[in-house]
Amino acid sequence: MTISNIIFIIVFLGALAFFGFKVKQIIANIKLGKAENRFDRKSERLKTMLRVALGQSKMRARPIAAILHMFIYVAFMITQIELIEIIIDGATGSHRIFQPMLGGLYTFTISLIEVLSLLALVATIAFLSRRNLIKLPRFVKSEMNGWPKLDGNIILYLEFVLVICIFTMNGADEVLHVRSGHESYGFAISSWMGPMFFGGMETTTLIILERVGWWGHIIMVLTFLCYLPFSKHLHIIWAFPNTYFSKLRPMGQFTNMESVTNEVKLMMDPNADPYAVPAVDPDAVPQKFGAKDVEDLSWVNILNAYTCTECGRCTSECPANITGKKLSPRKIMMDVRDRAEEVGAGKRKEGDKFNDGKSLLGDFITEEEIWACTSCNACVQACPVNIDPLEIIMDLRRYLVMEESKMPSELATMNTNIENNQAPWQFSPSDRFKWKDEA
Ligand code: SF4
Ligand code: SF4
């Protein structure tokens, strides 16, 4: 085993350990949320995951972006085969260990990887232009200033360098391979591109170039791995559990609280005997109505936040945002993730006594934002990974109304009327049929 193999093993295992450590922290942050049973209807959930996450069915609403995204996605999946070979080569000192074993299949696989990598390169350039040159409106909203913009670009730069490294490695290797008396590898792109760009170089230079491409490739992959937990690109992992656990009930159906439902039933039925209503299980009565902070949300809401790709499709379809209101469903998801990170880090440091005096509602999301929502579900429909910002907005509103009696004056009047008149209008129930006499 050479020193190079030892360095490789240390770097590789170090990156894996760091990634595992960060993912464990994120899972702990997701678990900050309240329990919710999303483990039912398993086959339906599996089908949803395969259709939405693996099949990318909701991406099709914007076909050009869907095709470009598909190039990167498929290239990412297939390149893992080459990555396995690189890892084995790096750890054992072999060179293209699969080539003699697989023969023609190897040539086909690497050729496929090269074609997909080229398409991924085209998609990467298109995505970079979309963000930085064309400045698509959904990528330049205020919540995308600073780190989110940089994050979107960093990952595209990494992809760009990664693809260049793949072609440098394969191209230089092709020339070295033929120069040492072997037949051409026959790869779809590097077998002609290599001799074209590197054919006139010294053998020593080619060896260095091949090693630079090889190490560059694996270092980009490991950098990507360590960077993922800090980036919106974590969606390449979370998209699968997120779609599996996504809401299966109809989009417009809200959750009810048993204690409140019983109260309403009593109020709406004049013949109801309050003592006949089954007593509410004291354990079923929530400690708090609605949500003020991330710990009041469900774990699914927090998983949603970590899955958000910050694509802005929700915000670009949101009628409140389109008409100039302060609300952006994408920002709601980003705020939930940022707050979960903050609370998670605080609890790891100070334990359950952690209290920074801040909360999701107020310090991250304002009342103005949540009251701008029309509850139309357009954001839920538009999200390519089945995220539900509306559920969070509704829980924040529920807290304001039921815990703090805070709501816009129009709603306050309506609620008072419902309470006093059993209808949203300012008429006594006894006057309800007066219109008939006046007609
Ligand atoms: S449900 Fe609310 S946040 Fe979502 S699109 Fe409609 S108005 Fe916007
Ligand atoms: S919630 Fe969905 S649609 Fe909105 S930015 Fe995140 S991933 Fe995109």
Short mmCIF file of C-alpha atoms and ligand atoms in Angstrom, two decimals:
data_model
loop_
_atom_site.label_atom_id
_atom_site.label_comp_id
_atom_site.label_asym_id
_atom_site.label_seq_id
_atom_site.Cartn_x
_atom_site.Cartn_y
_atom_site.Cartn_z
CA MET A 1 0.00 0.00 0.00
CA THR A 2 1.46 3.35 -1.03
CA ILE A 3 1.36 6.64 0.87
CA SER A 4 -1.12 7.87 -1.76
CA ASN A 5 -3.53 4.99 -0.88
CA ILE A 6 -3.23 5.78 2.83
CA ILE A 7 -3.95 9.48 2.25
CA PHE A 8 -6.93 8.52 0.11
CA ILE A 9 -8.39 6.19 2.75
CA ILE A 10 -7.96 8.83 5.49
CA VAL A 11 -9.56 11.61 3.38
CA PHE A 12 -12.39 9.34 2.24
CA LEU A 13 -13.27 7.99 5.68
CA GLY A 14 -12.89 11.47 7.22
CA ALA A 15 -15.39 12.91 4.72
CA LEU A 16 -17.85 10.05 5.29
CA ALA A 17 -17.61 10.46 9.08
CA PHE A 18 -18.18 14.22 8.85
CA PHE A 19 -21.18 13.74 6.59
CA GLY A 20 -22.66 11.12 8.93
CA PHE A 21 -22.10 13.39 11.93
CA LYS A 22 -23.89 16.36 10.27
CA VAL A 23 -26.79 14.21 9.02
CA LYS A 24 -27.26 12.88 12.56
CA GLN A 25 -27.55 16.47 13.80
CA ILE A 26 -30.13 17.26 11.13
CA ILE A 27 -32.18 14.18 12.04
CA ALA A 28 -32.09 15.37 15.68
CA ASN A 29 -33.32 18.80 14.51
CA ILE A 30 -36.18 17.18 12.57
CA LYS A 31 -37.11 15.26 15.71
CA LEU A 32 -37.56 18.58 17.55
CA GLY A 33 -41.02 18.56 15.94
CA LYS A 34 -44.11 17.00 17.48
CA ALA A 35 -45.06 13.40 16.74
CA GLU A 36 -47.34 12.79 13.77
CA ASN A 37 -48.29 9.43 12.31
CA ARG A 38 -47.23 9.28 8.68
CA PHE A 39 -46.43 5.60 8.72
CA ASP A 40 -49.81 4.39 7.39
CA ARG A 41 -50.83 3.48 3.78
CA LYS A 42 -47.34 2.25 2.98
CA SER A 43 -47.90 1.17 -0.65
CA GLU A 44 -49.56 4.50 -1.50
CA ARG A 45 -46.62 6.32 0.07
CA LEU A 46 -44.11 4.21 -1.82
CA LYS A 47 -45.87 4.96 -5.11
CA THR A 48 -45.87 8.69 -4.33
CA MET A 49 -42.14 8.59 -3.60
CA LEU A 50 -41.33 6.68 -6.79
CA ARG A 51 -43.50 8.99 -8.89
CA VAL A 52 -42.52 12.36 -7.40
CA ALA A 53 -38.93 11.88 -6.15
CA LEU A 54 -37.54 9.24 -8.48
CA GLY A 55 -39.75 10.01 -11.51
CA GLN A 56 -39.66 13.80 -10.91
CA SER A 57 -43.29 13.96 -12.08
CA LYS A 58 -43.96 17.46 -10.73
CA MET A 59 -40.93 18.91 -12.51
CA ARG A 60 -42.72 18.48 -15.85
CA ALA A 61 -44.80 21.60 -15.28
CA ARG A 62 -41.76 23.55 -16.57
CA PRO A 63 -40.39 21.29 -19.35
CA ILE A 64 -37.08 23.06 -20.15
CA ALA A 65 -36.01 23.21 -16.52
CA ALA A 66 -37.21 19.60 -16.13
CA ILE A 67 -35.00 18.37 -19.00
CA LEU A 68 -31.93 20.27 -17.76
CA HIS A 69 -32.50 19.05 -14.22
CA MET A 70 -32.91 15.50 -15.55
CA PHE A 71 -29.45 15.68 -17.22
CA ILE A 72 -27.81 16.54 -13.90
CA TYR A 73 -29.93 14.06 -11.94
CA VAL A 74 -29.31 11.06 -14.25
CA ALA A 75 -25.60 11.96 -14.62
CA PHE A 76 -25.34 12.08 -10.81
CA MET A 77 -26.96 8.64 -10.46
CA ILE A 78 -24.94 6.88 -13.19
CA THR A 79 -21.62 8.50 -12.21
CA GLN A 80 -21.82 6.63 -8.90
CA ILE A 81 -20.72 3.50 -10.82
CA GLU A 82 -17.46 5.19 -11.84
CA LEU A 83 -17.14 6.51 -8.32
CA ILE A 84 -17.16 2.97 -6.89
CA GLU A 85 -14.25 2.14 -9.20
CA ILE A 86 -12.38 5.28 -8.17
CA ILE A 87 -12.82 4.41 -4.49
CA ILE A 88 -11.52 0.85 -5.01
CA ASP A 89 -8.62 2.13 -7.14
CA GLY A 90 -7.81 4.80 -4.55
CA ALA A 91 -7.79 2.35 -1.65
CA THR A 92 -5.95 -0.54 -3.34
CA GLY A 93 -3.70 1.18 -5.87
CA SER A 94 -5.33 -0.58 -8.86
CA HIS A 95 -6.06 1.28 -12.09
CA ARG A 96 -9.52 0.98 -13.68
CA ILE A 97 -10.16 -2.24 -11.81
CA PHE A 98 -13.48 -2.93 -13.58
CA GLN A 99 -12.12 -2.62 -17.14
CA PRO A 100 -10.63 -6.12 -17.54
CA MET A 101 -13.61 -7.67 -15.73
CA LEU A 102 -16.38 -5.99 -17.71
CA GLY A 103 -14.78 -5.48 -21.16
CA GLY A 104 -17.34 -4.04 -23.61
CA LEU A 105 -19.84 -3.31 -20.85
CA TYR A 106 -17.20 -1.14 -19.18
CA THR A 107 -16.63 0.85 -22.38
CA PHE A 108 -20.40 1.31 -22.71
CA THR A 109 -20.83 2.41 -19.07
CA ILE A 110 -17.99 4.94 -19.13
CA SER A 111 -19.20 6.22 -22.52
CA LEU A 112 -22.69 6.69 -21.06
CA ILE A 113 -21.20 8.54 -18.08
CA GLU A 114 -19.25 10.80 -20.43
CA VAL A 115 -22.30 11.66 -22.56
CA LEU A 116 -24.38 12.35 -19.46
CA SER A 117 -21.54 14.40 -17.94
CA LEU A 118 -21.41 16.53 -21.08
CA LEU A 119 -25.18 17.07 -20.91
CA ALA A 120 -24.82 17.88 -17.19
CA LEU A 121 -22.16 20.44 -18.12
CA VAL A 122 -24.58 22.09 -20.56
CA ALA A 123 -27.31 22.08 -17.88
CA THR A 124 -24.90 23.53 -15.30
CA ILE A 125 -24.00 26.42 -17.61
CA ALA A 126 -27.71 27.01 -18.32
CA PHE A 127 -28.53 27.01 -14.59
CA LEU A 128 -25.65 29.40 -13.82
CA SER A 129 -26.85 31.75 -16.58
CA ARG A 130 -30.43 31.56 -15.34
CA ARG A 131 -29.34 32.70 -11.88
CA ASN A 132 -26.63 35.21 -12.77
CA LEU A 133 -27.21 36.53 -16.29
CA ILE A 134 -30.91 36.18 -17.10
CA LYS A 135 -31.77 36.68 -13.41
CA LEU A 136 -35.04 34.77 -13.49
CA PRO A 137 -37.47 36.64 -11.15
CA ARG A 138 -37.93 33.68 -8.79
CA PHE A 139 -34.16 33.55 -8.16
CA VAL A 140 -33.76 37.22 -7.30
CA LYS A 141 -36.46 37.64 -4.64
CA SER A 142 -35.30 39.26 -1.40
CA GLU A 143 -35.05 35.95 0.54
CA MET A 144 -32.45 34.79 -2.01
CA ASN A 145 -29.95 37.54 -1.16
CA GLY A 146 -26.68 36.58 0.50
CA TRP A 147 -26.03 32.95 1.43
CA PRO A 148 -28.93 31.33 -0.54
CA LYS A 149 -27.65 32.91 -3.77
CA LEU A 150 -24.05 31.93 -3.04
CA ASP A 151 -25.14 28.39 -2.10
CA GLY A 152 -27.00 27.98 -5.41
CA ASN A 153 -23.88 29.07 -7.31
CA ILE A 154 -21.28 27.13 -5.26
CA ILE A 155 -22.85 23.79 -6.06
CA LEU A 156 -23.01 24.62 -9.77
CA TYR A 157 -19.32 25.62 -9.76
CA LEU A 158 -18.46 22.33 -8.01
CA GLU A 159 -20.41 20.41 -10.67
CA PHE A 160 -18.61 22.33 -13.41
CA VAL A 161 -15.15 21.54 -11.99
CA LEU A 162 -16.16 17.91 -11.38
CA VAL A 163 -17.12 17.35 -15.03
CA ILE A 164 -13.91 19.02 -16.25
CA CYS A 165 -11.93 16.70 -13.94
CA ILE A 166 -13.70 13.62 -15.36
CA PHE A 167 -12.77 14.59 -18.94
CA THR A 168 -9.20 15.55 -17.98
CA MET A 169 -8.71 12.23 -16.20
CA ASN A 170 -10.20 10.10 -18.99
CA GLY A 171 -8.61 12.14 -21.82
CA ALA A 172 -5.06 12.03 -20.40
CA ASP A 173 -5.49 8.36 -19.49
CA GLU A 174 -6.57 7.54 -23.07
CA VAL A 175 -3.37 9.05 -24.51
CA LEU A 176 -1.19 7.27 -21.91
CA HIS A 177 -3.02 3.99 -22.54
CA VAL A 178 -2.44 4.09 -26.30
CA ARG A 179 1.13 5.36 -25.87
CA SER A 180 1.96 2.33 -23.72
CA GLY A 181 0.98 -0.01 -26.59
CA HIS A 182 -2.68 -0.76 -25.73
CA GLU A 183 -5.73 -0.32 -27.91
CA SER A 184 -7.88 2.77 -27.38
CA TYR A 185 -10.38 2.52 -24.49
CA GLY A 186 -13.06 3.46 -27.04
CA PHE A 187 -14.88 5.89 -24.72
CA ALA A 188 -17.50 8.04 -26.44
CA ILE A 189 -15.90 11.44 -25.82
CA SER A 190 -12.50 11.23 -24.14
CA SER A 191 -11.12 8.74 -26.68
CA TRP A 192 -11.18 11.41 -29.38
CA MET A 193 -11.07 14.50 -27.21
CA GLY A 194 -8.03 13.24 -25.23
CA PRO A 195 -5.69 12.83 -28.22
CA MET A 196 -6.99 16.12 -29.66
CA PHE A 197 -6.14 18.20 -26.56
CA PHE A 198 -3.38 16.20 -24.88
CA GLY A 199 -1.83 14.20 -27.79
CA GLY A 200 1.23 16.48 -28.11
CA MET A 201 2.14 16.47 -24.40
CA GLU A 202 5.09 14.75 -22.69
CA THR A 203 4.30 11.48 -20.92
CA THR A 204 5.31 12.95 -17.53
CA THR A 205 2.93 15.86 -18.04
CA LEU A 206 0.15 13.43 -18.98
CA ILE A 207 0.71 11.35 -15.84
CA ILE A 208 0.45 14.52 -13.72
CA LEU A 209 -2.66 15.61 -15.64
CA GLU A 210 -4.35 12.23 -15.18
CA ARG A 211 -3.61 12.32 -11.45
CA VAL A 212 -4.86 15.92 -11.18
CA GLY A 213 -8.11 14.84 -12.91
CA TRP A 214 -8.41 11.73 -10.70
CA TRP A 215 -7.77 13.52 -7.40
CA GLY A 216 -9.79 16.54 -8.56
CA HIS A 217 -12.74 14.25 -9.27
CA ILE A 218 -12.69 12.50 -5.91
CA ILE A 219 -11.96 15.72 -3.98
CA MET A 220 -14.92 17.44 -5.66
CA VAL A 221 -17.16 14.49 -4.76
CA LEU A 222 -16.00 14.50 -1.13
CA THR A 223 -16.23 18.30 -0.91
CA PHE A 224 -19.78 18.00 -2.25
CA LEU A 225 -20.52 15.36 0.39
CA CYS A 226 -19.24 17.52 3.26
CA TYR A 227 -20.93 20.61 1.89
CA LEU A 228 -24.35 18.98 1.38
CA PRO A 229 -25.53 19.23 5.01
CA PHE A 230 -25.10 23.03 4.85
CA SER A 231 -26.81 23.40 1.51
CA LYS A 232 -30.25 23.31 -0.06
CA HIS A 233 -28.82 20.53 -2.22
CA LEU A 234 -29.51 18.14 0.61
CA HIS A 235 -32.78 17.68 -1.24
CA ILE A 236 -31.07 14.98 -3.31
CA ILE A 237 -31.38 12.84 -0.19
CA TRP A 238 -34.38 14.24 1.71
CA ALA A 239 -36.62 14.34 -1.38
CA PHE A 240 -37.14 10.58 -0.97
CA PRO A 241 -38.30 10.44 2.67
CA ASN A 242 -40.10 13.76 2.24
CA THR A 243 -42.27 12.50 -0.61
CA TYR A 244 -42.79 9.18 1.17
CA PHE A 245 -44.11 10.93 4.28
CA SER A 246 -45.99 13.65 2.39
CA LYS A 247 -49.65 14.37 3.10
CA LEU A 248 -52.05 11.89 1.51
CA ARG A 249 -55.30 13.59 2.52
CA PRO A 250 -56.88 16.00 -0.02
CA MET A 251 -54.96 19.26 -0.37
CA GLY A 252 -57.71 21.51 0.96
CA GLN A 253 -58.51 19.39 4.01
CA PHE A 254 -57.27 20.91 7.25
CA THR A 255 -56.65 19.10 10.49
CA ASN A 256 -59.12 19.59 13.33
CA MET A 257 -58.49 19.55 17.05
CA GLU A 258 -60.79 17.17 18.89
CA SER A 259 -61.36 19.50 21.84
CA VAL A 260 -62.29 22.40 19.55
CA THR A 261 -64.47 20.21 17.33
CA ASN A 262 -66.52 19.14 20.36
CA GLU A 263 -66.97 22.77 21.42
CA VAL A 264 -68.20 23.70 17.95
CA LYS A 265 -70.57 20.73 17.80
CA LEU A 266 -72.08 21.80 21.10
CA MET A 267 -72.48 25.36 19.92
CA MET A 268 -74.03 24.43 16.59
CA ASP A 269 -76.55 21.96 17.98
CA PRO A 270 -79.17 23.73 20.13
CA ASN A 271 -80.48 20.36 21.45
CA ALA A 272 -77.08 19.07 22.45
CA ASP A 273 -76.65 18.02 26.04
CA PRO A 274 -73.21 19.21 27.11
CA TYR A 275 -73.03 16.42 29.69
CA ALA A 276 -73.77 13.77 27.07
CA VAL A 277 -70.73 14.68 25.03
CA PRO A 278 -67.93 12.24 25.78
CA ALA A 279 -65.32 13.79 27.99
CA VAL A 280 -62.19 14.82 26.18
CA ASP A 281 -59.17 12.80 27.14
CA PRO A 282 -57.00 15.26 29.12
CA ASP A 283 -53.91 13.86 27.39
CA ALA A 284 -55.46 14.67 24.00
CA VAL A 285 -55.87 18.34 24.90
CA PRO A 286 -52.87 20.14 23.40
CA GLN A 287 -50.55 22.08 25.68
CA LYS A 288 -50.67 24.88 23.19
CA PHE A 289 -52.97 25.59 20.26
CA GLY A 290 -51.13 26.03 16.99
CA ALA A 291 -47.43 26.77 16.63
CA LYS A 292 -45.25 29.57 17.88
CA ASP A 293 -41.88 27.92 17.42
CA VAL A 294 -40.42 24.95 15.55
CA GLU A 295 -41.04 22.58 18.45
CA ASP A 296 -44.78 23.21 18.09
CA LEU A 297 -44.68 22.10 14.45
CA SER A 298 -44.73 18.44 13.45
CA TRP A 299 -41.54 16.60 12.48
CA VAL A 300 -42.93 16.41 8.92
CA ASN A 301 -43.02 20.23 8.72
CA ILE A 302 -39.34 20.37 9.71
CA LEU A 303 -38.44 17.56 7.29
CA ASN A 304 -40.22 19.66 4.62
CA ALA A 305 -38.00 22.61 5.51
CA TYR A 306 -34.79 20.60 5.17
CA THR A 307 -35.99 19.25 1.81
CA CYS A 308 -36.74 22.66 0.30
CA THR A 309 -34.66 23.19 -2.85
CA GLU A 310 -35.28 26.98 -2.75
CA CYS A 311 -36.45 26.68 -6.37
CA GLY A 312 -39.11 29.35 -5.78
CA ARG A 313 -41.82 27.60 -7.81
CA CYS A 314 -44.17 28.02 -4.84
CA THR A 315 -43.46 31.73 -4.53
CA SER A 316 -43.82 32.31 -8.27
CA GLU A 317 -47.35 30.79 -8.12
CA CYS A 318 -48.39 32.42 -4.83
CA PRO A 319 -51.17 34.98 -5.46
CA ALA A 320 -50.19 36.92 -2.34
CA ASN A 321 -46.59 37.25 -3.53
CA ILE A 322 -47.61 38.02 -7.12
CA THR A 323 -49.80 40.89 -5.91
CA GLY A 324 -46.95 42.41 -3.91
CA LYS A 325 -47.75 41.12 -0.41
CA LYS A 326 -44.91 40.32 1.94
CA LEU A 327 -45.56 36.56 1.90
CA SER A 328 -43.24 34.09 0.16
CA PRO A 329 -43.89 30.39 0.88
CA ARG A 330 -40.25 29.66 0.03
CA LYS A 331 -39.15 32.06 2.77
CA ILE A 332 -41.49 30.34 5.24
CA MET A 333 -39.67 27.05 4.58
CA MET A 334 -36.23 28.68 4.77
CA ASP A 335 -37.16 30.33 8.08
CA VAL A 336 -38.35 27.05 9.58
CA ARG A 337 -35.05 25.39 8.60
CA ASP A 338 -32.96 28.28 9.96
CA ARG A 339 -34.86 28.28 13.24
CA ALA A 340 -34.61 24.46 13.54
CA GLU A 341 -30.84 24.79 13.07
CA GLU A 342 -30.70 27.49 15.76
CA VAL A 343 -32.82 25.59 18.31
CA GLY A 344 -31.04 22.30 17.54
CA ALA A 345 -27.60 23.86 18.07
CA GLY A 346 -28.80 25.56 21.28
CA LYS A 347 -30.20 22.33 22.70
CA ARG A 348 -27.04 20.41 21.90
CA LYS A 349 -25.08 23.03 23.79
CA GLU A 350 -27.35 23.86 26.72
CA GLY A 351 -29.73 20.91 26.86
CA ASP A 352 -33.51 21.22 27.30
CA LYS A 353 -33.17 24.42 29.32
CA PHE A 354 -32.12 26.25 26.13
CA ASN A 355 -34.10 29.45 25.71
CA ASP A 356 -32.81 32.26 23.54
CA GLY A 357 -35.96 34.32 23.96
CA LYS A 358 -36.69 34.04 20.27
CA SER A 359 -39.38 32.20 18.34
CA LEU A 360 -40.23 31.29 14.76
CA LEU A 361 -43.29 33.51 14.85
CA GLY A 362 -42.18 37.07 15.41
CA ASP A 363 -38.40 36.75 15.01
CA PHE A 364 -38.40 34.91 11.68
CA ILE A 365 -41.93 35.04 10.28
CA THR A 366 -44.09 38.09 10.81
CA GLU A 367 -47.83 38.28 11.38
CA GLU A 368 -48.13 40.32 8.20
CA GLU A 369 -46.73 37.40 6.20
CA ILE A 370 -49.04 34.74 7.56
CA TRP A 371 -52.20 36.85 7.27
CA ALA A 372 -51.39 37.55 3.60
CA CYS A 373 -52.01 33.87 2.77
CA THR A 374 -55.25 33.11 0.91
CA SER A 375 -54.93 29.37 1.74
CA CYS A 376 -55.27 28.61 -1.97
CA ASN A 377 -52.78 25.69 -1.96
CA ALA A 378 -51.04 26.91 -5.14
CA CYS A 379 -47.68 26.58 -3.37
CA VAL A 380 -48.41 22.99 -2.35
CA GLN A 381 -49.48 22.13 -5.89
CA ALA A 382 -46.35 23.75 -7.41
CA CYS A 383 -43.74 22.18 -5.14
CA PRO A 384 -41.72 19.52 -6.98
CA VAL A 385 -40.97 17.63 -3.75
CA ASN A 386 -44.42 17.74 -2.09
CA ILE A 387 -43.66 20.39 0.53
CA ASP A 388 -46.62 21.97 2.31
CA PRO A 389 -45.92 25.58 3.44
CA LEU A 390 -49.64 26.16 4.04
CA GLU A 391 -49.80 23.66 6.91
CA ILE A 392 -47.14 25.70 8.74
CA ILE A 393 -48.86 29.02 7.99
CA MET A 394 -52.14 27.64 9.32
CA ASP A 395 -50.53 26.43 12.55
CA LEU A 396 -48.90 29.82 13.11
CA ARG A 397 -52.26 31.52 12.57
CA ARG A 398 -53.94 29.04 14.88
CA TYR A 399 -51.51 30.04 17.62
CA LEU A 400 -52.16 33.75 17.12
CA VAL A 401 -55.94 33.36 17.15
CA MET A 402 -56.35 30.75 19.85
CA GLU A 403 -53.52 31.62 22.22
CA GLU A 404 -53.17 35.36 21.79
CA SER A 405 -56.58 36.33 20.37
CA LYS A 406 -54.74 38.27 17.70
CA MET A 407 -56.20 38.54 14.24
CA PRO A 408 -57.05 41.19 11.64
CA SER A 409 -60.10 43.29 12.62
CA GLU A 410 -62.23 41.84 9.80
CA LEU A 411 -61.73 38.36 11.22
CA ALA A 412 -62.33 39.51 14.78
CA THR A 413 -65.74 40.90 13.78
CA MET A 414 -66.60 37.72 11.93
CA ASN A 415 -65.58 35.52 14.85
CA THR A 416 -67.62 37.59 17.30
CA ASN A 417 -70.62 37.25 15.00
CA ILE A 418 -70.20 33.49 14.75
CA GLU A 419 -69.95 33.28 18.52
CA ASN A 420 -72.99 35.46 19.19
CA ASN A 421 -75.16 34.89 16.11
CA GLN A 422 -73.97 31.47 14.88
CA ALA A 423 -73.37 33.15 11.52
CA PRO A 424 -70.71 35.53 10.16
CA TRP A 425 -73.22 38.40 9.86
CA GLN A 426 -74.36 40.98 12.39
CA PHE A 427 -77.94 39.73 12.63
CA SER A 428 -79.55 37.95 15.50
CA PRO A 429 -80.49 34.32 14.74
CA SER A 430 -84.13 35.24 15.42
CA ASP A 431 -83.99 37.74 12.54
CA ARG A 432 -82.67 35.17 10.11
CA PHE A 433 -85.92 34.80 8.16
CA LYS A 434 -86.90 38.47 8.19
CA TRP A 435 -85.93 38.78 4.53
CA LYS A 436 -88.94 36.50 3.80
CA ASP A 437 -91.38 38.99 5.37
CA GLU A 438 -89.77 41.92 3.58
CA ALA A 439 -89.77 40.16 0.21
S1 SF4 B 1 -51.62 28.86 0.15
FE1 SF4 B 1 -50.89 30.85 0.88
S2 SF4 B 1 -48.67 30.74 0.68
FE2 SF4 B 1 -49.51 29.10 -0.57
S3 SF4 B 1 -49.72 29.96 -2.61
FE3 SF4 B 1 -51.67 30.27 -1.62
S4 SF4 B 1 -51.52 32.31 -0.71
FE4 SF4 B 1 -49.43 31.68 -1.20
S1 SF4 B 2 -41.24 24.80 -0.97
FE1 SF4 B 2 -41.05 23.52 -2.80
S2 SF4 B 2 -41.55 24.91 -4.48
FE2 SF4 B 2 -41.11 26.16 -2.72
S3 SF4 B 2 -38.96 26.69 -2.91
FE3 SF4 B 2 -39.08 24.88 -1.61
S4 SF4 B 2 -38.87 23.16 -3.00
FE4 SF4 B 2 -39.31 24.93 -4.28
#
